[in-house]
Amino acid sequence: MYRTHNCGELRLEHIGANVTLSGWMATKRDFGGMTFIDLRDRYGITQLIFNMDTNQALCELARSLGREDVISISGQVRERSNKNPDRLTGDVEVVVEKLSVLNKAKLPPFTIEDETDGGDDLRMKYRYLDIRRPVLQDKLKFRSKLTLEIRKYMDSLEFLEIETPVLIKSTPEGARDFVVPSRLNPGQFYALPQSPQTFKQILMVAGMDKYFQIVKCFRDEDLRADRQPEFTQIDCEMSFVDQEEVLNTFEGLTKHLFKSVKDIELPEFTRMSYDDAIRKYGSDKPDLRFGMEIFDLNEYAKGHGFNVFDSAELVAGVCLQGKADEYSNKNMKGLTDWVKRPQIGAKGLVYVQWKEDDSVKSTIGKFYSDNVLKSWVEKSGGGKGDILFILSGAENVTRKQLGELRLELGRQNNLIDPGLYKPLWVMDFPLLEWDKETGRFYAMHHPFTAPKAEDVEKMTAKDQAVLESIRADAYDLVINGAEIGGGSIRIFDRDLQSKNFDLLGFSREEAEAQFGFLLSAFEYGAPPHGGIAFGLDRLCAVMNGVASIRDFIAFPKNNTGRDVMIDAPSRIDDGQLADLGLQIDDTALEEASSGE
């Protein structure tokens, strides 16, 4: 028997018991006649004690152990004289009577502790060591518990968990597909699913009524902290529902998860239109944990001889309260440099600083009187002691820049409470978005999203502005500025679906080739249906107040999409290529990698 108890289990009630534990030697401390070892497994850490006076050979064996050696011990539990209140097992220790070394370990390349000295790349290369760290194990435990609660809740509402295919048909919409060559069908390719969208709709046609799946999805796109090439969705679909029923169902799921896993009661979910989110916050996923709404200044700032404002489509600002006397010239220059970075793209930053002594300091003081500038601060919701930061330019760009500036000011001034959760439904998205480069419309969500019933007649319009005004029965769930999930009511009528494909630039032949199976299914009695997909990895991160999803994934990819532990992607041998009817042009690869 390797263990009678795990390393996080022993308490005061076990005093006097003979136990057997197994795990990894985490730390070792020698004090003359006594040696202490912390023994670790996924459940916790137990202190072991070896006494030179009672068993010299055993003590010397303990002193020879190296970090991460796998050992098994037997001994008696006793109460610790110096208790450790930060450890669940901190009231007891085990006096070791027998020690077996099960496996010697090489010296790890980094310390396996919560605060490690290993960088990201090193820890990802040795991920199996990184996962031994309790802080990372806690994140994987959290994810496991969350998925269990999801399944319990969905089952309580009579949802069925149904698997959909992983090898599917490639489609041109959305992000790039990962493609898989078919050996049995030379020259043809499967794609890995970006989502099970069409399959879950077909399940509704098939009468399954309520479907969900915790499913792997794949997108070949640029990576960042909250994005991986393979990720997990909580994918859901319901029949005979309208938008309100979908929102209520998944608001319930979200509240259940926060309460059951974090013991947090979420407040009521705010609802906001896409247009209002962009107008007020410059983002379709605003963080509502603090205020500072964007204030439009066109009617107040134009016509005073300041050409920068007079020639701009939009002049707008955000008001930072109570900080006018704290922001120095150095602070203002730093913030100006921040908005001029390529990631933000502003040409400059205007500010109106209304100080507590009633004086006004501004970059545009020679164009506007102090009283006019003060009135702007007041109209934006501020007053004496506040600063109004102003940007101008093309409307959409300027609102986005102000949204980023708002978040940065919130971070700099500790306005964002990390323990607060503000859920929000963003609704009434545009159905279509125009791409100037390709000169065509794309679906803002996906091609199967239904337009609002009152906007269907606009789909026959020829005017671009009218088409851009078509609203979708689409909705995103946003928590603390992160998009947790998105969904829509779906088109379930073949004629309406064909009309939407027409707007997206598909010829009838292209639509039939790509989605004929779905259009055909609609002809056999498709019910009204809708659904949503949550990003499981991102939900884990947001519930724990962190930006990166990486630590909630057991074996993530790095920022270039590589698994550095197994060294993937990698070349395959010529025999495999021949079987697939493929060949690699090494010259072309070298040119591509060198940027030629």
Coordinates of C-alpha atoms in Angstrom, one line a residue:
M1 CA 0.0 0.0 0.0
Y2 CA 1.5 3.3 -1.1
R3 CA -0.7 5.5 1.1
T4 CA -3.4 5.3 3.7
H5 CA -4.0 9.1 3.5
N6 CA -3.1 11.9 1.1
C7 CA -0.8 14.8 2.0
G8 CA -3.6 17.2 2.6
E9 CA -5.7 15.0 4.8
L10 CA -4.2 14.7 8.3
R11 CA -5.7 16.7 11.2
L12 CA -5.6 16.8 15.0
E13 CA -8.0 13.9 15.1
H14 CA -5.4 11.7 13.5
I15 CA -2.9 12.1 16.3
G16 CA -1.5 8.7 17.3
A17 CA -2.5 7.0 14.1
N18 CA 0.0 5.1 12.0
V19 CA -0.1 6.3 8.4
T20 CA 1.5 5.8 5.1
L21 CA 2.0 8.7 2.7
S22 CA 3.5 9.0 -0.7
G23 CA 4.5 12.0 -2.8
W24 CA 7.2 14.4 -3.9
M25 CA 10.0 15.8 -1.6
A26 CA 9.2 19.5 -1.8
T27 CA 11.7 21.0 0.7
K28 CA 14.2 19.8 3.3
R29 CA 15.5 21.4 6.4
D30 CA 18.4 20.0 8.5
F31 CA 18.8 21.0 12.1
G32 CA 21.5 18.9 13.6
G33 CA 19.8 15.9 15.1
M34 CA 16.5 16.6 13.3
T35 CA 15.6 16.7 9.7
F36 CA 12.2 18.1 8.4
I37 CA 10.8 17.3 5.0
D38 CA 7.7 18.8 3.3
L39 CA 6.0 16.0 1.4
R40 CA 3.7 17.2 -1.4
D41 CA 1.0 15.7 -3.6
R42 CA -2.0 17.3 -5.3
Y43 CA -4.0 17.4 -2.1
G44 CA -1.5 19.4 0.0
I45 CA 1.7 19.2 2.0
T46 CA 2.5 17.3 5.2
Q47 CA 5.6 17.9 7.4
L48 CA 7.7 14.8 8.1
I49 CA 10.2 14.6 10.9
F50 CA 13.3 12.4 11.1
N51 CA 15.2 12.0 14.4
M52 CA 19.0 11.2 14.3
D53 CA 18.9 10.0 17.9
T54 CA 16.2 7.3 17.3
N55 CA 17.2 6.2 13.8
Q56 CA 20.4 7.5 12.4
A57 CA 20.3 5.5 9.1
L58 CA 16.8 6.6 8.4
C59 CA 17.8 10.2 9.1
E60 CA 20.8 10.0 6.8
L61 CA 18.7 8.5 4.0
A62 CA 16.3 11.5 4.4
R63 CA 19.2 13.9 4.2
S64 CA 20.3 12.3 0.9
L65 CA 17.0 13.1 -0.8
G66 CA 16.9 15.6 -3.6
R67 CA 14.1 18.0 -4.6
E68 CA 11.2 16.2 -6.4
D69 CA 12.4 12.7 -5.4
V70 CA 9.3 10.4 -5.2
I71 CA 9.1 8.8 -1.8
S72 CA 6.8 6.7 0.4
I73 CA 6.9 6.9 4.2
S74 CA 5.2 5.3 7.2
G75 CA 5.1 6.7 10.7
Q76 CA 3.0 8.1 13.5
V77 CA 1.0 11.3 13.5
R78 CA 1.8 13.8 16.3
E79 CA 0.9 17.3 17.2
R80 CA 3.3 20.0 16.0
S81 CA 4.9 22.2 18.6
N82 CA 5.2 25.1 16.2
K83 CA 1.9 25.1 14.2
N84 CA 1.6 26.5 10.7
P85 CA -1.8 28.3 10.4
D86 CA -1.3 28.8 6.6
R87 CA -1.4 25.1 5.9
L88 CA -4.4 22.8 6.3
T89 CA -2.2 20.1 7.8
G90 CA -0.3 22.7 9.9
D91 CA -1.3 21.3 13.3
V92 CA 0.3 17.9 12.8
E93 CA 3.4 16.2 11.5
V94 CA 4.5 12.6 10.9
V95 CA 7.3 11.0 12.9
V96 CA 8.8 8.8 10.1
E97 CA 9.6 5.2 10.9
K98 CA 10.1 3.9 7.4
L99 CA 11.2 5.6 4.2
S100 CA 11.3 4.2 0.6
V101 CA 12.7 6.0 -2.3
L102 CA 10.4 5.2 -5.2
N103 CA 12.1 7.2 -7.9
K104 CA 15.1 9.6 -7.9
A105 CA 14.5 12.9 -9.7
K106 CA 16.9 15.2 -11.6
L107 CA 17.3 18.7 -10.2
P108 CA 14.3 20.7 -11.6
P109 CA 15.1 23.7 -13.8
F110 CA 13.0 26.0 -11.6
T111 CA 11.6 26.0 -8.1
I112 CA 8.3 24.2 -7.8
E113 CA 6.5 26.7 -5.6
D114 CA 3.8 29.2 -5.9
E115 CA 6.4 32.0 -6.5
T116 CA 8.7 30.3 -9.0
D117 CA 11.9 31.5 -10.6
G118 CA 11.0 29.9 -14.0
G119 CA 10.0 32.1 -16.9
D120 CA 7.0 31.3 -19.2
D121 CA 8.9 29.5 -21.9
L122 CA 10.9 27.4 -19.4
R123 CA 7.8 26.5 -17.5
M124 CA 5.9 25.6 -20.6
K125 CA 8.7 23.3 -21.8
Y126 CA 8.6 21.5 -18.5
R127 CA 4.8 21.7 -18.1
Y128 CA 4.7 18.5 -16.1
L129 CA 6.8 20.1 -13.5
D130 CA 4.9 23.4 -13.6
I131 CA 1.6 21.6 -13.0
R132 CA 3.1 20.3 -9.7
R133 CA 3.0 23.8 -8.4
P134 CA -0.1 24.2 -6.0
V135 CA -1.1 27.5 -7.5
L136 CA -1.4 25.9 -11.0
Q137 CA -3.1 22.8 -9.6
D138 CA -5.7 25.0 -7.9
K139 CA -6.6 26.5 -11.3
L140 CA -7.0 23.1 -12.9
K141 CA -9.1 22.0 -10.0
F142 CA -11.2 25.1 -10.4
R143 CA -11.8 24.3 -14.0
S144 CA -12.7 20.7 -13.2
K145 CA -15.2 21.8 -10.6
L146 CA -16.7 24.4 -12.9
T147 CA -17.3 21.9 -15.7
L148 CA -19.0 19.5 -13.2
E149 CA -21.3 22.3 -12.1
I150 CA -22.1 23.2 -15.7
R151 CA -23.1 19.6 -16.4
K152 CA -25.3 19.4 -13.3
Y153 CA -27.1 22.6 -14.1
M154 CA -27.7 21.8 -17.7
D155 CA -28.9 18.4 -16.8
S156 CA -31.4 19.9 -14.3
L157 CA -32.9 21.8 -17.2
E158 CA -33.1 18.7 -19.4
F159 CA -30.3 19.6 -21.8
L160 CA -28.7 16.7 -23.5
E161 CA -24.9 16.6 -23.9
I162 CA -24.3 15.5 -27.5
E163 CA -20.9 15.2 -29.3
T164 CA -20.5 16.6 -32.7
P165 CA -17.8 15.8 -35.3
V166 CA -14.3 17.1 -35.1
L167 CA -13.4 16.5 -38.8
I168 CA -15.8 18.8 -40.7
K169 CA -16.1 20.9 -43.9
S170 CA -14.0 24.0 -44.3
T171 CA -16.0 27.3 -44.7
P172 CA -14.7 30.7 -45.8
E173 CA -16.4 32.8 -43.1
G174 CA -14.8 33.7 -39.8
A175 CA -11.2 33.0 -38.7
R176 CA -8.9 30.8 -40.6
D177 CA -9.5 27.0 -40.4
F178 CA -7.0 24.4 -39.3
V179 CA -7.2 21.9 -42.2
V180 CA -6.5 18.2 -42.2
P181 CA -5.6 16.3 -45.4
S182 CA -7.5 13.2 -46.2
R183 CA -5.5 10.1 -47.2
L184 CA -8.5 8.3 -48.6
N185 CA -9.6 11.3 -50.6
P186 CA -6.5 12.7 -52.2
G187 CA -6.5 16.5 -52.7
Q188 CA -9.4 16.9 -50.2
F189 CA -9.3 18.3 -46.7
Y190 CA -11.2 18.3 -43.5
A191 CA -11.3 21.3 -41.2
L192 CA -11.2 21.4 -37.5
P193 CA -14.4 23.1 -36.1
Q194 CA -14.3 26.8 -35.1
S195 CA -17.5 25.9 -33.4
P196 CA -20.2 23.2 -33.8
Q197 CA -22.6 25.9 -35.1
T198 CA -24.3 24.1 -38.1
F199 CA -24.4 20.7 -36.3
K200 CA -26.2 22.1 -33.2
Q201 CA -28.7 23.8 -35.5
I202 CA -29.3 20.5 -37.3
L203 CA -29.8 18.9 -33.9
M204 CA -32.6 21.3 -33.4
V205 CA -34.1 20.3 -36.8
A206 CA -33.7 16.7 -35.5
G207 CA -36.0 17.5 -32.6
M208 CA -33.4 17.2 -29.8
D209 CA -34.8 20.5 -28.4
K210 CA -32.1 21.3 -25.8
Y211 CA -28.4 20.6 -26.6
F212 CA -25.1 21.4 -24.9
Q213 CA -21.6 20.3 -25.2
I214 CA -18.3 21.2 -23.6
V215 CA -16.3 21.1 -26.8
K216 CA -12.8 21.8 -28.2
C217 CA -12.8 24.4 -31.0
F218 CA -9.9 25.5 -33.2
R219 CA -9.1 28.8 -34.9
D220 CA -5.9 29.6 -36.8
E221 CA -5.5 33.2 -35.7
D222 CA -3.0 35.5 -34.0
L223 CA -2.6 34.8 -30.3
R224 CA -2.8 36.9 -27.1
A225 CA -3.3 36.4 -23.4
D226 CA -7.0 35.4 -23.7
R227 CA -6.7 33.5 -26.9
Q228 CA -5.3 30.0 -27.9
P229 CA -5.4 28.1 -31.2
E230 CA -7.5 25.4 -29.5
F231 CA -10.0 26.4 -26.8
T232 CA -13.0 25.0 -25.1
Q233 CA -16.6 26.2 -25.5
I234 CA -19.7 25.6 -23.5
D235 CA -21.9 25.3 -26.6
C236 CA -25.7 25.4 -26.2
E237 CA -28.8 25.5 -28.4
M238 CA -32.6 25.5 -27.6
S239 CA -35.7 25.1 -29.7
F240 CA -39.0 27.0 -29.6
V241 CA -37.4 29.9 -27.8
D242 CA -37.1 33.7 -28.2
Q243 CA -34.3 35.9 -27.2
E244 CA -35.7 36.5 -23.7
E245 CA -35.9 32.8 -22.9
V246 CA -32.3 32.3 -24.0
L247 CA -31.0 35.2 -21.9
N248 CA -32.9 34.1 -18.8
T249 CA -31.6 30.5 -19.1
F250 CA -28.0 31.4 -19.4
E251 CA -28.2 34.2 -16.9
G252 CA -29.3 31.5 -14.5
L253 CA -26.4 29.3 -15.5
T254 CA -23.9 32.1 -14.9
K255 CA -25.4 33.0 -11.5
H256 CA -25.4 29.3 -10.5
L257 CA -21.7 28.9 -11.4
F258 CA -20.6 32.0 -9.5
K259 CA -22.6 30.9 -6.4
S260 CA -21.7 27.2 -6.4
V261 CA -18.0 27.6 -7.3
K262 CA -17.1 31.0 -5.8
D263 CA -19.9 31.6 -3.4
I264 CA -20.6 35.0 -5.1
E265 CA -24.1 36.3 -5.6
L266 CA -24.1 38.1 -8.9
P267 CA -26.1 41.3 -9.2
E268 CA -28.9 41.7 -11.7
F269 CA -27.6 41.6 -15.3
T270 CA -27.6 45.0 -17.0
R271 CA -28.8 45.2 -20.6
M272 CA -27.4 47.6 -23.1
S273 CA -27.6 48.0 -26.8
Y274 CA -24.5 47.7 -29.0
D275 CA -25.0 51.3 -30.1
D276 CA -25.1 52.6 -26.5
A277 CA -22.1 50.5 -25.5
I278 CA -20.0 52.0 -28.3
R279 CA -21.4 55.5 -27.6
K280 CA -20.8 55.5 -23.9
Y281 CA -17.8 53.3 -23.5
G282 CA -16.1 53.0 -26.9
S283 CA -16.3 49.2 -26.7
D284 CA -18.8 46.4 -27.3
K285 CA -17.6 44.8 -24.1
P286 CA -17.4 47.6 -21.5
D287 CA -16.2 47.2 -18.0
L288 CA -19.0 48.6 -15.8
R289 CA -17.1 48.4 -12.5
F290 CA -16.5 52.2 -12.7
G291 CA -18.1 55.1 -14.5
M292 CA -16.3 57.7 -16.7
E293 CA -18.7 57.5 -19.7
I294 CA -17.7 59.1 -22.9
F295 CA -19.1 62.6 -23.2
D296 CA -19.7 64.2 -26.7
L297 CA -18.4 67.7 -27.0
N298 CA -19.2 68.6 -30.6
E299 CA -21.8 71.2 -29.9
Y300 CA -19.6 72.9 -27.3
A301 CA -16.1 72.6 -28.8
K302 CA -16.6 73.4 -32.5
G303 CA -16.8 76.8 -34.0
H304 CA -14.2 78.5 -31.8
G305 CA -11.3 78.7 -34.3
F306 CA -9.5 75.5 -33.1
N307 CA -9.1 73.7 -36.3
V308 CA -8.3 70.3 -34.8
F309 CA -11.8 70.2 -33.3
D310 CA -13.5 72.1 -36.1
S311 CA -12.4 69.6 -38.7
A312 CA -13.0 66.5 -36.6
E313 CA -16.1 64.2 -37.0
L314 CA -16.2 63.7 -33.3
V315 CA -14.8 65.7 -30.3
A316 CA -15.4 63.7 -27.0
G317 CA -13.9 63.1 -23.6
V318 CA -13.9 61.3 -20.3
C319 CA -13.8 63.0 -16.9
L320 CA -11.5 61.7 -14.2
Q321 CA -12.8 63.0 -10.9
G322 CA -10.8 64.2 -7.9
K323 CA -7.3 64.0 -9.5
A324 CA -6.7 67.5 -10.9
D325 CA -4.1 68.4 -8.3
E326 CA -2.3 65.1 -8.6
Y327 CA -1.5 65.0 -12.3
S328 CA 1.8 66.8 -13.1
N329 CA 3.2 67.7 -16.5
K330 CA 5.2 64.5 -16.4
N331 CA 1.9 62.5 -15.8
M332 CA 0.3 64.3 -18.7
K333 CA 3.2 63.7 -21.0
G334 CA 3.2 60.0 -20.1
L335 CA -0.5 59.7 -20.8
T336 CA -0.1 61.6 -24.1
D337 CA 2.7 59.2 -25.2
W338 CA 0.4 56.3 -24.2
V339 CA -2.4 57.3 -26.4
K340 CA 0.0 58.0 -29.3
R341 CA 1.3 54.4 -29.3
P342 CA 0.4 52.4 -32.4
Q343 CA -1.9 50.2 -30.4
I344 CA -4.1 53.3 -29.7
G345 CA -3.2 55.5 -32.6
A346 CA -4.3 59.0 -31.3
K347 CA -2.4 62.0 -32.7
G348 CA -2.4 63.8 -29.3
L349 CA -4.3 64.3 -26.1
V350 CA -6.1 67.5 -24.9
Y351 CA -6.9 68.0 -21.3
V352 CA -8.8 70.5 -19.1
Q353 CA -7.5 70.4 -15.5
W354 CA -9.8 72.3 -13.1
K355 CA -7.8 72.6 -9.9
E356 CA -9.0 72.9 -6.4
D357 CA -7.9 76.6 -6.2
D358 CA -10.3 77.2 -9.1
S359 CA -7.6 77.7 -11.7
V360 CA -7.7 76.0 -15.1
K361 CA -4.8 74.4 -16.9
S362 CA -5.3 73.2 -20.4
T363 CA -3.5 72.6 -23.7
I364 CA -6.2 74.6 -25.5
G365 CA -6.4 77.5 -23.1
K366 CA -5.7 80.2 -25.8
F367 CA -8.8 79.1 -27.9
Y368 CA -11.3 78.8 -25.0
S369 CA -11.9 80.9 -21.9
D370 CA -11.6 79.3 -18.4
N371 CA -15.3 79.6 -17.9
V372 CA -16.0 77.7 -21.2
L373 CA -13.6 75.0 -20.3
K374 CA -15.1 74.7 -16.8
S375 CA -18.5 74.3 -18.3
W376 CA -17.3 71.4 -20.4
V377 CA -16.1 69.7 -17.2
E378 CA -19.5 70.3 -15.5
K379 CA -21.4 69.1 -18.5
S380 CA -19.4 65.8 -18.5
G381 CA -20.4 65.2 -14.9
G382 CA -17.4 66.7 -13.2
G383 CA -16.5 69.8 -11.3
K384 CA -13.7 71.5 -9.4
G385 CA -10.8 69.1 -8.8
D386 CA -11.5 67.0 -11.9
I387 CA -9.7 66.5 -15.3
L388 CA -11.4 66.2 -18.7
F389 CA -9.4 64.3 -21.2
I390 CA -10.4 64.9 -24.8
L391 CA -9.7 63.2 -28.2
S392 CA -11.0 64.0 -31.6
G393 CA -11.1 62.5 -35.1
A394 CA -13.2 60.0 -37.0
E395 CA -16.1 59.0 -34.8
N396 CA -15.6 55.2 -34.6
V397 CA -11.9 55.4 -34.2
T398 CA -12.1 58.2 -31.6
R399 CA -14.7 56.3 -29.5
K400 CA -12.5 53.2 -29.5
Q401 CA -9.5 55.3 -28.4
L402 CA -11.4 56.9 -25.6
G403 CA -12.6 53.5 -24.5
E404 CA -9.0 52.4 -24.2
L405 CA -8.0 55.6 -22.4
R406 CA -10.9 55.2 -20.0
L407 CA -9.6 51.7 -19.0
E408 CA -6.1 53.0 -18.6
L409 CA -7.2 55.8 -16.4
G410 CA -9.2 53.3 -14.4
R411 CA -6.2 51.1 -13.9
Q412 CA -3.8 54.0 -13.1
N413 CA -6.1 55.4 -10.4
N414 CA -7.3 52.1 -8.9
L415 CA -10.9 52.7 -9.9
I416 CA -11.4 49.0 -10.8
D417 CA -12.4 46.8 -7.8
P418 CA -11.0 43.3 -8.5
G419 CA -13.5 41.7 -6.2
L420 CA -16.5 43.2 -8.0
Y421 CA -18.4 41.5 -10.8
K422 CA -20.6 43.5 -13.2
P423 CA -22.4 41.2 -15.7
L424 CA -23.9 42.8 -18.8
W425 CA -25.8 41.7 -21.8
V426 CA -24.9 43.6 -24.9
M427 CA -27.7 43.3 -27.4
D428 CA -29.0 44.5 -30.8
F429 CA -25.7 44.1 -32.7
P430 CA -25.5 45.1 -36.4
L431 CA -26.3 42.1 -38.5
L432 CA -23.6 43.1 -41.1
E433 CA -20.3 44.9 -41.1
W434 CA -18.8 46.5 -44.2
D435 CA -15.2 45.7 -45.1
K436 CA -13.6 48.5 -47.2
E437 CA -10.7 46.4 -48.4
T438 CA -12.8 43.6 -49.9
G439 CA -15.8 45.8 -50.7
R440 CA -18.4 43.5 -49.2
F441 CA -20.4 42.8 -46.1
Y442 CA -19.4 40.2 -43.5
A443 CA -21.6 38.7 -40.8
M444 CA -20.8 40.4 -37.4
H445 CA -21.5 37.2 -35.6
H446 CA -22.0 34.4 -38.2
P447 CA -24.2 33.9 -41.3
F448 CA -26.9 32.1 -39.5
T449 CA -27.8 34.9 -37.1
A450 CA -31.4 36.1 -37.5
P451 CA -32.2 39.8 -38.2
K452 CA -34.7 41.4 -35.9
A453 CA -38.2 40.8 -37.3
E454 CA -38.8 44.6 -37.7
D455 CA -35.6 44.9 -39.8
V456 CA -36.2 42.0 -42.2
E457 CA -37.7 44.2 -44.9
K458 CA -34.4 46.2 -45.0
M459 CA -32.6 43.2 -46.3
T460 CA -33.8 44.0 -49.9
A461 CA -32.4 47.6 -49.7
K462 CA -29.7 48.6 -52.1
D463 CA -28.4 51.5 -49.9
Q464 CA -25.3 50.5 -47.9
A465 CA -26.4 52.7 -44.9
V466 CA -29.7 51.0 -44.7
L467 CA -28.1 47.6 -44.8
E468 CA -25.7 48.6 -42.1
S469 CA -28.6 49.6 -39.9
I470 CA -30.1 46.1 -39.9
R471 CA -30.0 44.8 -36.3
A472 CA -29.5 41.2 -35.3
D473 CA -31.2 39.2 -32.6
A474 CA -27.7 38.7 -31.2
Y475 CA -26.3 39.1 -27.7
D476 CA -23.0 38.9 -25.9
L477 CA -22.5 38.2 -22.2
V478 CA -19.8 40.6 -20.8
I479 CA -18.4 40.5 -17.3
N480 CA -15.8 43.1 -16.2
G481 CA -14.9 44.1 -19.7
A482 CA -14.4 40.5 -21.0
E483 CA -16.7 38.8 -23.5
I484 CA -17.7 35.6 -21.8
G485 CA -20.0 34.3 -24.4
G486 CA -22.1 35.2 -27.5
G487 CA -25.1 33.9 -29.3
S488 CA -28.2 34.7 -31.3
I489 CA -31.6 33.6 -32.4
R490 CA -31.0 31.7 -35.6
I491 CA -32.5 31.9 -39.1
F492 CA -34.6 28.8 -39.5
D493 CA -36.2 29.6 -42.9
R494 CA -34.4 28.6 -46.1
D495 CA -35.5 31.7 -48.0
L496 CA -34.4 34.1 -45.3
Q497 CA -31.1 32.2 -45.0
S498 CA -30.6 32.4 -48.7
K499 CA -31.3 36.2 -48.6
N500 CA -28.7 36.6 -45.9
F501 CA -26.1 34.6 -48.0
D502 CA -26.9 37.0 -50.9
L503 CA -26.1 40.0 -48.7
L504 CA -22.8 38.4 -47.7
G505 CA -21.8 38.0 -51.3
F506 CA -22.3 34.3 -51.8
S507 CA -23.5 33.2 -55.1
R508 CA -26.3 30.6 -55.0
E509 CA -23.8 28.0 -56.2
E510 CA -21.3 28.9 -53.4
A511 CA -24.0 28.9 -50.8
E512 CA -25.2 25.5 -51.9
A513 CA -21.7 24.1 -52.0
Q514 CA -20.8 25.4 -48.5
F515 CA -24.1 25.1 -46.7
G516 CA -26.4 23.1 -48.8
F517 CA -26.8 20.4 -46.1
L518 CA -28.2 23.1 -43.7
L519 CA -30.5 24.7 -46.2
S520 CA -31.8 21.3 -47.1
A521 CA -32.5 20.5 -43.5
F522 CA -34.5 23.7 -43.1
E523 CA -36.9 22.3 -45.7
Y524 CA -37.9 19.5 -43.4
G525 CA -39.5 21.5 -40.6
A526 CA -36.9 23.5 -38.7
P527 CA -38.2 24.9 -35.4
P528 CA -37.4 28.5 -34.2
H529 CA -34.2 28.1 -32.3
G530 CA -31.3 30.0 -30.7
G531 CA -28.4 29.5 -28.5
I532 CA -25.1 30.7 -27.1
A533 CA -21.5 29.6 -26.6
F534 CA -19.4 30.5 -23.6
G535 CA -15.6 30.5 -23.6
L536 CA -14.8 28.1 -20.8
D537 CA -11.2 29.1 -20.5
R538 CA -12.0 32.8 -20.4
L539 CA -14.9 32.2 -17.9
C540 CA -12.4 30.5 -15.6
A541 CA -10.0 33.5 -15.9
V542 CA -12.6 36.1 -15.3
M543 CA -14.1 34.3 -12.3
N544 CA -10.6 34.3 -10.8
G545 CA -9.8 37.9 -11.7
V546 CA -6.9 37.3 -14.1
A547 CA -6.4 38.2 -17.8
S548 CA -4.6 35.1 -19.1
I549 CA -6.4 31.9 -19.8
R550 CA -3.2 29.9 -20.1
D551 CA -3.0 28.6 -16.6
F552 CA -6.5 27.1 -16.8
I553 CA -5.4 24.9 -19.7
A554 CA -3.3 21.9 -18.8
F555 CA -1.1 22.0 -21.9
P556 CA -1.4 25.4 -23.6
K557 CA 0.4 26.8 -26.6
N558 CA 2.8 29.7 -26.4
N559 CA 2.4 33.1 -28.1
T560 CA 3.5 31.7 -31.5
G561 CA 1.1 28.7 -31.3
R562 CA 3.7 26.2 -30.4
D563 CA 3.6 23.4 -27.8
V564 CA 7.2 23.7 -26.7
M565 CA 6.9 20.7 -24.4
I566 CA 6.3 18.2 -27.3
D567 CA 7.8 20.5 -30.0
A568 CA 4.7 20.8 -32.1
P569 CA 3.9 21.7 -34.9
S570 CA 6.7 19.8 -36.5
R571 CA 7.7 18.3 -39.8
I572 CA 6.4 14.9 -40.8
D573 CA 8.4 12.4 -42.8
D574 CA 8.3 12.0 -46.6
G575 CA 6.4 8.7 -46.3
Q576 CA 3.5 10.4 -44.5
L577 CA 3.5 13.2 -47.0
A578 CA 3.4 10.8 -49.9
D579 CA 0.4 9.0 -48.3
L580 CA -1.4 12.3 -48.2
G581 CA -0.5 13.3 -51.7
L582 CA 1.5 16.3 -50.4
Q583 CA 5.0 17.6 -50.8
I584 CA 6.9 20.4 -49.0
D585 CA 8.7 23.1 -51.0
D586 CA 11.7 23.7 -48.7
T587 CA 12.8 26.7 -50.7
A588 CA 9.4 28.3 -50.3
L589 CA 9.4 27.6 -46.6
E590 CA 12.8 29.1 -46.1
E591 CA 11.7 32.3 -48.0
A592 CA 8.5 32.5 -45.9
S593 CA 10.4 32.1 -42.6
S594 CA 12.9 34.7 -43.6
G595 CA 10.2 37.2 -44.7
E596 CA 11.2 37.3 -48.3

